[in-house]
PDB file of C-alpha atoms in Angstrom:
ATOM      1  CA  UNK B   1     -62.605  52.618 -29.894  1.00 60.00           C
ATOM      2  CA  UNK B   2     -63.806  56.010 -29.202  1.00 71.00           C
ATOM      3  CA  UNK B   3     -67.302  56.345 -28.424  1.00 76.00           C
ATOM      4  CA  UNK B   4     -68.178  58.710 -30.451  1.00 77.00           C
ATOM      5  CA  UNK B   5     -66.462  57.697 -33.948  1.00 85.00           C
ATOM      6  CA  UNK B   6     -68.423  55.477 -36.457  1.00 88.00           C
ATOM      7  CA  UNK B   7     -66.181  53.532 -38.804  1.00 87.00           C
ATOM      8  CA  UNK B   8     -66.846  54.285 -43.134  1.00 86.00           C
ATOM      9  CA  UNK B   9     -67.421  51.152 -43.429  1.00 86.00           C
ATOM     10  CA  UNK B  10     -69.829  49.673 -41.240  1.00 90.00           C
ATOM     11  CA  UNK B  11     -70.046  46.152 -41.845  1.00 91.00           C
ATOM     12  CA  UNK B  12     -72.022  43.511 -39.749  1.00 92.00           C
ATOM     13  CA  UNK B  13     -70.789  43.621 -36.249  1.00 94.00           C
ATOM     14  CA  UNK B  14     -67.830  46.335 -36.434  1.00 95.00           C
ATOM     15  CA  UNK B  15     -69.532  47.546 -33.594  1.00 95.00           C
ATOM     16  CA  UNK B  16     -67.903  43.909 -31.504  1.00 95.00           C
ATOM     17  CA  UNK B  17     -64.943  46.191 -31.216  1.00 93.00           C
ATOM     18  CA  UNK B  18     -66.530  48.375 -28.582  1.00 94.00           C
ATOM     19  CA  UNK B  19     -66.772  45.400 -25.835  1.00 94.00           C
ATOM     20  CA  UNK B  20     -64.530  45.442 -23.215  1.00 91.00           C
ATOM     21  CA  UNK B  21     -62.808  42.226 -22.021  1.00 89.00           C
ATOM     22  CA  UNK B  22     -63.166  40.748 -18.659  1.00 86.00           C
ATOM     23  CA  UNK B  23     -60.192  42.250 -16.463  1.00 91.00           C
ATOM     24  CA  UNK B  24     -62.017  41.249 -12.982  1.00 91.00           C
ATOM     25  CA  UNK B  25     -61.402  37.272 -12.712  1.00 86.00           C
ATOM     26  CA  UNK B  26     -63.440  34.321 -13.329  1.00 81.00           C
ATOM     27  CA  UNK B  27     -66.428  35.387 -11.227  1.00 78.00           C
ATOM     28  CA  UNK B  28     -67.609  37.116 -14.370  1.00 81.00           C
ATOM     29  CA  UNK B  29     -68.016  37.117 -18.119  1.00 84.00           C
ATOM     30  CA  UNK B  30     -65.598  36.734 -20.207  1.00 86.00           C
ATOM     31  CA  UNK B  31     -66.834  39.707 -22.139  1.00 90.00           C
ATOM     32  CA  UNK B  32     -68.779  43.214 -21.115  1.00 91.00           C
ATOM     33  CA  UNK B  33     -70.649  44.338 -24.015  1.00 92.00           C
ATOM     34  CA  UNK B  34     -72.225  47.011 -21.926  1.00 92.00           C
ATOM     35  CA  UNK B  35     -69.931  49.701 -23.526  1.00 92.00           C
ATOM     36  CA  UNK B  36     -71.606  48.921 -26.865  1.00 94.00           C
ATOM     37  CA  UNK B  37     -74.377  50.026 -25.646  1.00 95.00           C
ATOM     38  CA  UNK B  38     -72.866  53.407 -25.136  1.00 94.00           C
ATOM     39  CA  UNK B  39     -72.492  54.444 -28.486  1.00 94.00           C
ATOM     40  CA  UNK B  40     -75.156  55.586 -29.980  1.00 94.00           C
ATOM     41  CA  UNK B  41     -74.673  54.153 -33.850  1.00 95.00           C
ATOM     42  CA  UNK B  42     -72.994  50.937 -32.746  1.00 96.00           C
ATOM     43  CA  UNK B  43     -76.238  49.838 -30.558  1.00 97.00           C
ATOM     44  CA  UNK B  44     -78.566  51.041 -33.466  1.00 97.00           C
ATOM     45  CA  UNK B  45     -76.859  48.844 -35.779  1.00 97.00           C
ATOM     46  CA  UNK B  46     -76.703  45.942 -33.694  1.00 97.00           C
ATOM     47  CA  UNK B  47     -80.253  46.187 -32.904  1.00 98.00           C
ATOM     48  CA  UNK B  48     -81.057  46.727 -36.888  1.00 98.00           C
ATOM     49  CA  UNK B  49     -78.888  43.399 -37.483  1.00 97.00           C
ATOM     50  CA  UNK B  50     -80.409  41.393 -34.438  1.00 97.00           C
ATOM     51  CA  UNK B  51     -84.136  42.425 -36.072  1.00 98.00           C
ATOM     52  CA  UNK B  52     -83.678  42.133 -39.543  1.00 97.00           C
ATOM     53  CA  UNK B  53     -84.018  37.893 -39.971  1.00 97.00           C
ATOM     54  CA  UNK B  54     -87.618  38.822 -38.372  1.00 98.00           C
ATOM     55  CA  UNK B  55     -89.105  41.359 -40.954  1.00 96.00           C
ATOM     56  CA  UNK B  56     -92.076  40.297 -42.086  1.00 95.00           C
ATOM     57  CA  UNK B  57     -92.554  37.872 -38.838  1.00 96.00           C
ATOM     58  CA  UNK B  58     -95.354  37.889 -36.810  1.00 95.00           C
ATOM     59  CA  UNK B  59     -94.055  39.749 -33.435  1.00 96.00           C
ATOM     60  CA  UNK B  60     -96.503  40.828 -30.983  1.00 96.00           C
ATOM     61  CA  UNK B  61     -94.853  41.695 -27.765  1.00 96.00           C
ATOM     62  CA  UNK B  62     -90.474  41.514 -26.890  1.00 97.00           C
ATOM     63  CA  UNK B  63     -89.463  39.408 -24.101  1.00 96.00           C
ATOM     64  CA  UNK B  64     -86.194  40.646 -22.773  1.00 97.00           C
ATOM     65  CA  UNK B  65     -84.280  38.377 -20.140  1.00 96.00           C
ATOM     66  CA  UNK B  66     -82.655  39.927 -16.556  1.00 94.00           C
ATOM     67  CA  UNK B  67     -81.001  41.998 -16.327  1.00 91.00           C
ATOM     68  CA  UNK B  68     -78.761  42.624 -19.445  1.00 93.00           C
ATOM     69  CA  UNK B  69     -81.288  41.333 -22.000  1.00 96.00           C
ATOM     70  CA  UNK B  70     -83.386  44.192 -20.813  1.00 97.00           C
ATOM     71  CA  UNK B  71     -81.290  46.466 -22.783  1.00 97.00           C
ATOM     72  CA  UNK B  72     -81.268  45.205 -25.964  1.00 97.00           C
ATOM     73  CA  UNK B  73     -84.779  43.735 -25.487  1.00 98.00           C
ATOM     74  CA  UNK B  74     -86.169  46.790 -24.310  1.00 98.00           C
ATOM     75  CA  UNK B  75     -84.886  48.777 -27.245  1.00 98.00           C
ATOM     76  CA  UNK B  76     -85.609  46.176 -30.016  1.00 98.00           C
ATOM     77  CA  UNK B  77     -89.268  46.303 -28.404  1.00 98.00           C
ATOM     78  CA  UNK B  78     -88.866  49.918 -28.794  1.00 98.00           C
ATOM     79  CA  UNK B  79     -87.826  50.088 -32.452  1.00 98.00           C
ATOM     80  CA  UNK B  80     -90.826  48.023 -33.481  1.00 98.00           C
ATOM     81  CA  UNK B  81     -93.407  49.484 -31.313  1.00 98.00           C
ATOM     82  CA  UNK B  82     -94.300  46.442 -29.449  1.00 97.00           C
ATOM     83  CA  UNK B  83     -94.872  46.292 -25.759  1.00 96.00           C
ATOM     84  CA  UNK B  84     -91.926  44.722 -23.543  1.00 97.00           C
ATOM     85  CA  UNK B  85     -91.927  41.559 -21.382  1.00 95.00           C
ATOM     86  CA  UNK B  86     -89.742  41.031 -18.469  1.00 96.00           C
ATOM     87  CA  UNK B  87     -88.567  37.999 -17.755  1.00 96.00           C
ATOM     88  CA  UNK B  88     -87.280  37.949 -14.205  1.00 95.00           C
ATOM     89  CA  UNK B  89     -85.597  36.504 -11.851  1.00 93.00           C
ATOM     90  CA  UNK B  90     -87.677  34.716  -8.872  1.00 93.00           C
ATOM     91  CA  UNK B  91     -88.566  37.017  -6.212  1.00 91.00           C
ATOM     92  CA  UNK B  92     -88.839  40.191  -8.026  1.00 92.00           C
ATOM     93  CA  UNK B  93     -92.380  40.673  -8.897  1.00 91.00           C
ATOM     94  CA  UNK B  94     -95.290  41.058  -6.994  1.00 92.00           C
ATOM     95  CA  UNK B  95     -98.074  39.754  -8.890  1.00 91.00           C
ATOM     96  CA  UNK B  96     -99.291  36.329 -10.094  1.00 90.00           C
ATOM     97  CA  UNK B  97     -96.339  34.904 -12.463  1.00 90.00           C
ATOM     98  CA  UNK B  98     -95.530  32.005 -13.893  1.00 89.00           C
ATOM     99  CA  UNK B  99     -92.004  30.535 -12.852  1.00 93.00           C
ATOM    100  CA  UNK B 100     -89.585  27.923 -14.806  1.00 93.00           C
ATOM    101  CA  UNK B 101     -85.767  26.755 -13.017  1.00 94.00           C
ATOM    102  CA  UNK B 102     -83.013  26.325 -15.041  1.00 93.00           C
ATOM    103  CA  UNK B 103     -79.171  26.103 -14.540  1.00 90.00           C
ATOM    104  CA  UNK B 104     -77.276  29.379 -15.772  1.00 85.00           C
ATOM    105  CA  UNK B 105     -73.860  29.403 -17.976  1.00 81.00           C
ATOM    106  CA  UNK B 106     -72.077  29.495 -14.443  1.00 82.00           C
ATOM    107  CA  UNK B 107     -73.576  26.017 -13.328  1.00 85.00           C
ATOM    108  CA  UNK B 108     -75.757  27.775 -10.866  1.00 87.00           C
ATOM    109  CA  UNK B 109     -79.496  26.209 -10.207  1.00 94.00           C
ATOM    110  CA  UNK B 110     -82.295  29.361 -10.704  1.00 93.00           C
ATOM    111  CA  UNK B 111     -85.926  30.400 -11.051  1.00 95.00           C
ATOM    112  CA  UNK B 112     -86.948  32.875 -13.218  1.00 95.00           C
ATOM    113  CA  UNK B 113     -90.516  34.305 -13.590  1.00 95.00           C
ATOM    114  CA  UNK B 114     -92.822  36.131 -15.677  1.00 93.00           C
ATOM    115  CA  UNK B 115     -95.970  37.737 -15.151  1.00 92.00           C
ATOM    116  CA  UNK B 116     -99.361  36.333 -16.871  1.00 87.00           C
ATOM    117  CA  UNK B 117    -101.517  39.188 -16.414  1.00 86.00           C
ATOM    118  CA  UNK B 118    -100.095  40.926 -19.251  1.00 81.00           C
ATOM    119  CA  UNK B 119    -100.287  38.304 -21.894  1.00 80.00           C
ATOM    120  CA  UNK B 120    -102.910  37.162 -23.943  1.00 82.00           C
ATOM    121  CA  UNK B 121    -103.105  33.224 -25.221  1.00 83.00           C
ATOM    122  CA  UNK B 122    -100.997  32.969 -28.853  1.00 88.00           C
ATOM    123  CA  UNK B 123     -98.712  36.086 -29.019  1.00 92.00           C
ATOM    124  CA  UNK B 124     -95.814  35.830 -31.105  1.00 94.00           C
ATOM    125  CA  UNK B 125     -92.980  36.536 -28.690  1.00 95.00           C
ATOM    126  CA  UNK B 126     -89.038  37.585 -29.933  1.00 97.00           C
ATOM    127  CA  UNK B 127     -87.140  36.944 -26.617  1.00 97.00           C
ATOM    128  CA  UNK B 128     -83.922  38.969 -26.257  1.00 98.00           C
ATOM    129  CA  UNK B 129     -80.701  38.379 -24.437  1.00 97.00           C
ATOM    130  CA  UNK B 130     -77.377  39.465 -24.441  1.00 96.00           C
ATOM    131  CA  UNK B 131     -75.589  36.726 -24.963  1.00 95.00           C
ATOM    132  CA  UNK B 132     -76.230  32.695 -25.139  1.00 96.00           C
ATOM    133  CA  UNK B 133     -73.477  30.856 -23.921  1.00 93.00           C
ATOM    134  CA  UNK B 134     -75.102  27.222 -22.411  1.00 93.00           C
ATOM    135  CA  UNK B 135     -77.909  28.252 -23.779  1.00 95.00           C
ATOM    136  CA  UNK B 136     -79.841  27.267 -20.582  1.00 94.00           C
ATOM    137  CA  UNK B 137     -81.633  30.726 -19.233  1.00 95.00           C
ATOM    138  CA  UNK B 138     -82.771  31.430 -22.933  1.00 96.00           C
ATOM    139  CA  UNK B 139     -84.364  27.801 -22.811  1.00 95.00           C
ATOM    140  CA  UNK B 140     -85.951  28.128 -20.126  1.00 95.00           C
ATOM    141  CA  UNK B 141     -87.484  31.621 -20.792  1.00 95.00           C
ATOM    142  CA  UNK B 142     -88.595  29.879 -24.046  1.00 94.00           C
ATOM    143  CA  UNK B 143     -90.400  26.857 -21.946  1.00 92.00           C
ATOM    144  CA  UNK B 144     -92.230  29.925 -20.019  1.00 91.00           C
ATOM    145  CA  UNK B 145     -93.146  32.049 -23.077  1.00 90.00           C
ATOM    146  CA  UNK B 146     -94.702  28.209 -24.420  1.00 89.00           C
ATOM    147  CA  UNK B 147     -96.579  27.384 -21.360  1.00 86.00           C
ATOM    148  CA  UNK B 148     -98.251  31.224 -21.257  1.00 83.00           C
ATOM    149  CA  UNK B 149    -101.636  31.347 -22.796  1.00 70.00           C
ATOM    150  CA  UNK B 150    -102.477  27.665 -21.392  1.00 67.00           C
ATOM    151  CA  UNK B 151    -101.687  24.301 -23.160  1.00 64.00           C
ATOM    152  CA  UNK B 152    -105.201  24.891 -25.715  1.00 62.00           C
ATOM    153  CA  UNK B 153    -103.682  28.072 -27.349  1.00 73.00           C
ATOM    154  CA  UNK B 154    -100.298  28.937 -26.202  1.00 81.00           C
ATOM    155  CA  UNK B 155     -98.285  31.684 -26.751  1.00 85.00           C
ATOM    156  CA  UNK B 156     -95.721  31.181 -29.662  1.00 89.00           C
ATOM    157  CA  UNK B 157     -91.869  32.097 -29.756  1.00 92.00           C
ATOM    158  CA  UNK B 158     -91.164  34.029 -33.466  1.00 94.00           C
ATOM    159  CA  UNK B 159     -87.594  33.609 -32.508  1.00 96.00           C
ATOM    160  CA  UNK B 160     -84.566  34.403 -30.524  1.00 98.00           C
ATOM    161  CA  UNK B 161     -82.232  37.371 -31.175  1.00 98.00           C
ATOM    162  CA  UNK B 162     -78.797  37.616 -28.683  1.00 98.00           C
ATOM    163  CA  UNK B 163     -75.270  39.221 -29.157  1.00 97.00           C
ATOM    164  CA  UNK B 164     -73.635  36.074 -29.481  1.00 97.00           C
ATOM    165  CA  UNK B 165     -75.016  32.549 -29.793  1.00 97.00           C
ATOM    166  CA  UNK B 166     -72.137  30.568 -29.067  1.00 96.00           C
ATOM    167  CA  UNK B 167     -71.549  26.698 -30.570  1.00 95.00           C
ATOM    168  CA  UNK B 168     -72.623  25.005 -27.345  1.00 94.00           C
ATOM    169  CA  UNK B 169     -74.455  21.715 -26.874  1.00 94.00           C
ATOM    170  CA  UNK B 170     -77.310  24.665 -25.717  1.00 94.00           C
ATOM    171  CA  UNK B 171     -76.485  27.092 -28.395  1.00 96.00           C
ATOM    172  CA  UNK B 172     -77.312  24.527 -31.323  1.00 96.00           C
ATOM    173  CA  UNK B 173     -80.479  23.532 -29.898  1.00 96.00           C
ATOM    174  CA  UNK B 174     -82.029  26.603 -30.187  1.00 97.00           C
ATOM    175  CA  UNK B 175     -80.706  26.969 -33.307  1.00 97.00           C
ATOM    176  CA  UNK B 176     -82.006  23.872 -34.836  1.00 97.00           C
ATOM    177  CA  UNK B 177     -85.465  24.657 -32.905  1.00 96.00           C
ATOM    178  CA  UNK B 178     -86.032  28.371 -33.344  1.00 97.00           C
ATOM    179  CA  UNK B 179     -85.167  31.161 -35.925  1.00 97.00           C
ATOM    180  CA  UNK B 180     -82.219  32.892 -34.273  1.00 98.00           C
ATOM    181  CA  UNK B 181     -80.074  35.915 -35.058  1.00 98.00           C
ATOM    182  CA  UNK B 182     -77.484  37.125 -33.807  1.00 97.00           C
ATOM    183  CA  UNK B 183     -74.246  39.892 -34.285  1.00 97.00           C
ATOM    184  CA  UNK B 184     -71.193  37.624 -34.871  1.00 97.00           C
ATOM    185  CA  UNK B 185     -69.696  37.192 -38.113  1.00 95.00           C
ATOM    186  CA  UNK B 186     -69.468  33.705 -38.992  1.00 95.00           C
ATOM    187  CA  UNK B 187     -64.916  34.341 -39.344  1.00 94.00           C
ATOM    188  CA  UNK B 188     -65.393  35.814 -35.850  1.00 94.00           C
ATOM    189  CA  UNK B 189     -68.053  33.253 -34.565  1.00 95.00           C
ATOM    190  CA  UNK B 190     -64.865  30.259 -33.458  1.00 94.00           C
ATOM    191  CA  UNK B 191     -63.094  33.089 -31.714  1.00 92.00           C
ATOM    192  CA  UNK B 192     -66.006  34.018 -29.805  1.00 93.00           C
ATOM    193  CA  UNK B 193     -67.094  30.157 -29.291  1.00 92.00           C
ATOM    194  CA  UNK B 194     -62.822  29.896 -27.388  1.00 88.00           C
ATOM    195  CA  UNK B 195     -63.495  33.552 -25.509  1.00 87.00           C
ATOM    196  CA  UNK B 196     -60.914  34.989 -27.137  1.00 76.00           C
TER     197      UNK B 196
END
């Protein structure tokens, strides 16, 4: 799709068509949405879609998750005029942080971190990723926005907002335990769930 047409019809998620498939091998995604991000209507229309289920919803700060939820967290964070949180991976900041391991979609073992000197106990939180596939980095950066603000009045997840949620084991247990959105059409959701 050319990057700089924008369809008549913009339904929910005609802007999927702009992500590029993987051509590189099984070291990486399946699926690059990076060149969604290029176009300027397609990312503000998957950023009004990923926000809308949290009008009206407490949402004090955006958490986006390294390195690609940056994008899209950074932006939503934008578009509401909230403040950005970055939840990184260990090693990367160098201030006091709070760190959480976790296993990634890959099968890998990881830390990630946040700093604490930028949060105050019981902010509402939206974290942002790109995409939730095991669903294990966005629960972990959930545990760490939970355990910020100390056990007496922690800080409090409004929800979770991602590309793609797939159907995994992960996927429905955030989905059961969090309000989630997300950019799939429920017809596409089964093709995206087989990485077609």
């Amino acid at each position: 799709m050319d990057l700089c047409h924008v369809p008549t019809a913009r339904e929910k998620g005609w802007y999927l068509a702009l992500m590029a498939p993987n051509v590189k091998g099984s070291n990486y995604a399946w699926l690059d949405p990076s060149r969604l991000y290029c176009h300027p209507q397609g990312l503000q229309d998957c950023l009004s879609d990923l926000l809308q289920p949290f009008q009206g919803d407490p949402v004090d700060m955006v958490a986006g998750i390294d390195a690609m939820g940056f994008i899209l967290g950074a932006a939503a964070a934008a578009r509401l005029q909230k403040g950005f949180l970055a939840i990184r991976k260990a090693g990367h900041l160098c201030v006091q942080t709070q760190a959480q391991p976790y296993t990634d979609y890959s099968g890998r073992e990881k830390v990630m971190e946040v700093r604490i000197d930028a949060i105050s106990p019981g902010l509402h939180i939206l974290l942002v990723d790109q995409w939730v596939e095991t669903g294990g980095t966005m629960r972990a950066a959930i545990q760490l926005v939970e355990q910020l603000g100390g056990l007496s009045f922690p800080c409090i997840p409004t929800g979770v907002a991602a590309i793609c949620i797939e159907d995994s084991e992960g996927g429905r247990w955030i989905q059961e335990h969090y309000k989630c959105a997300h950019c799939v059409p429920p017809h596409l959701q089964p093709h995206f769930n087989r990485h077609q």
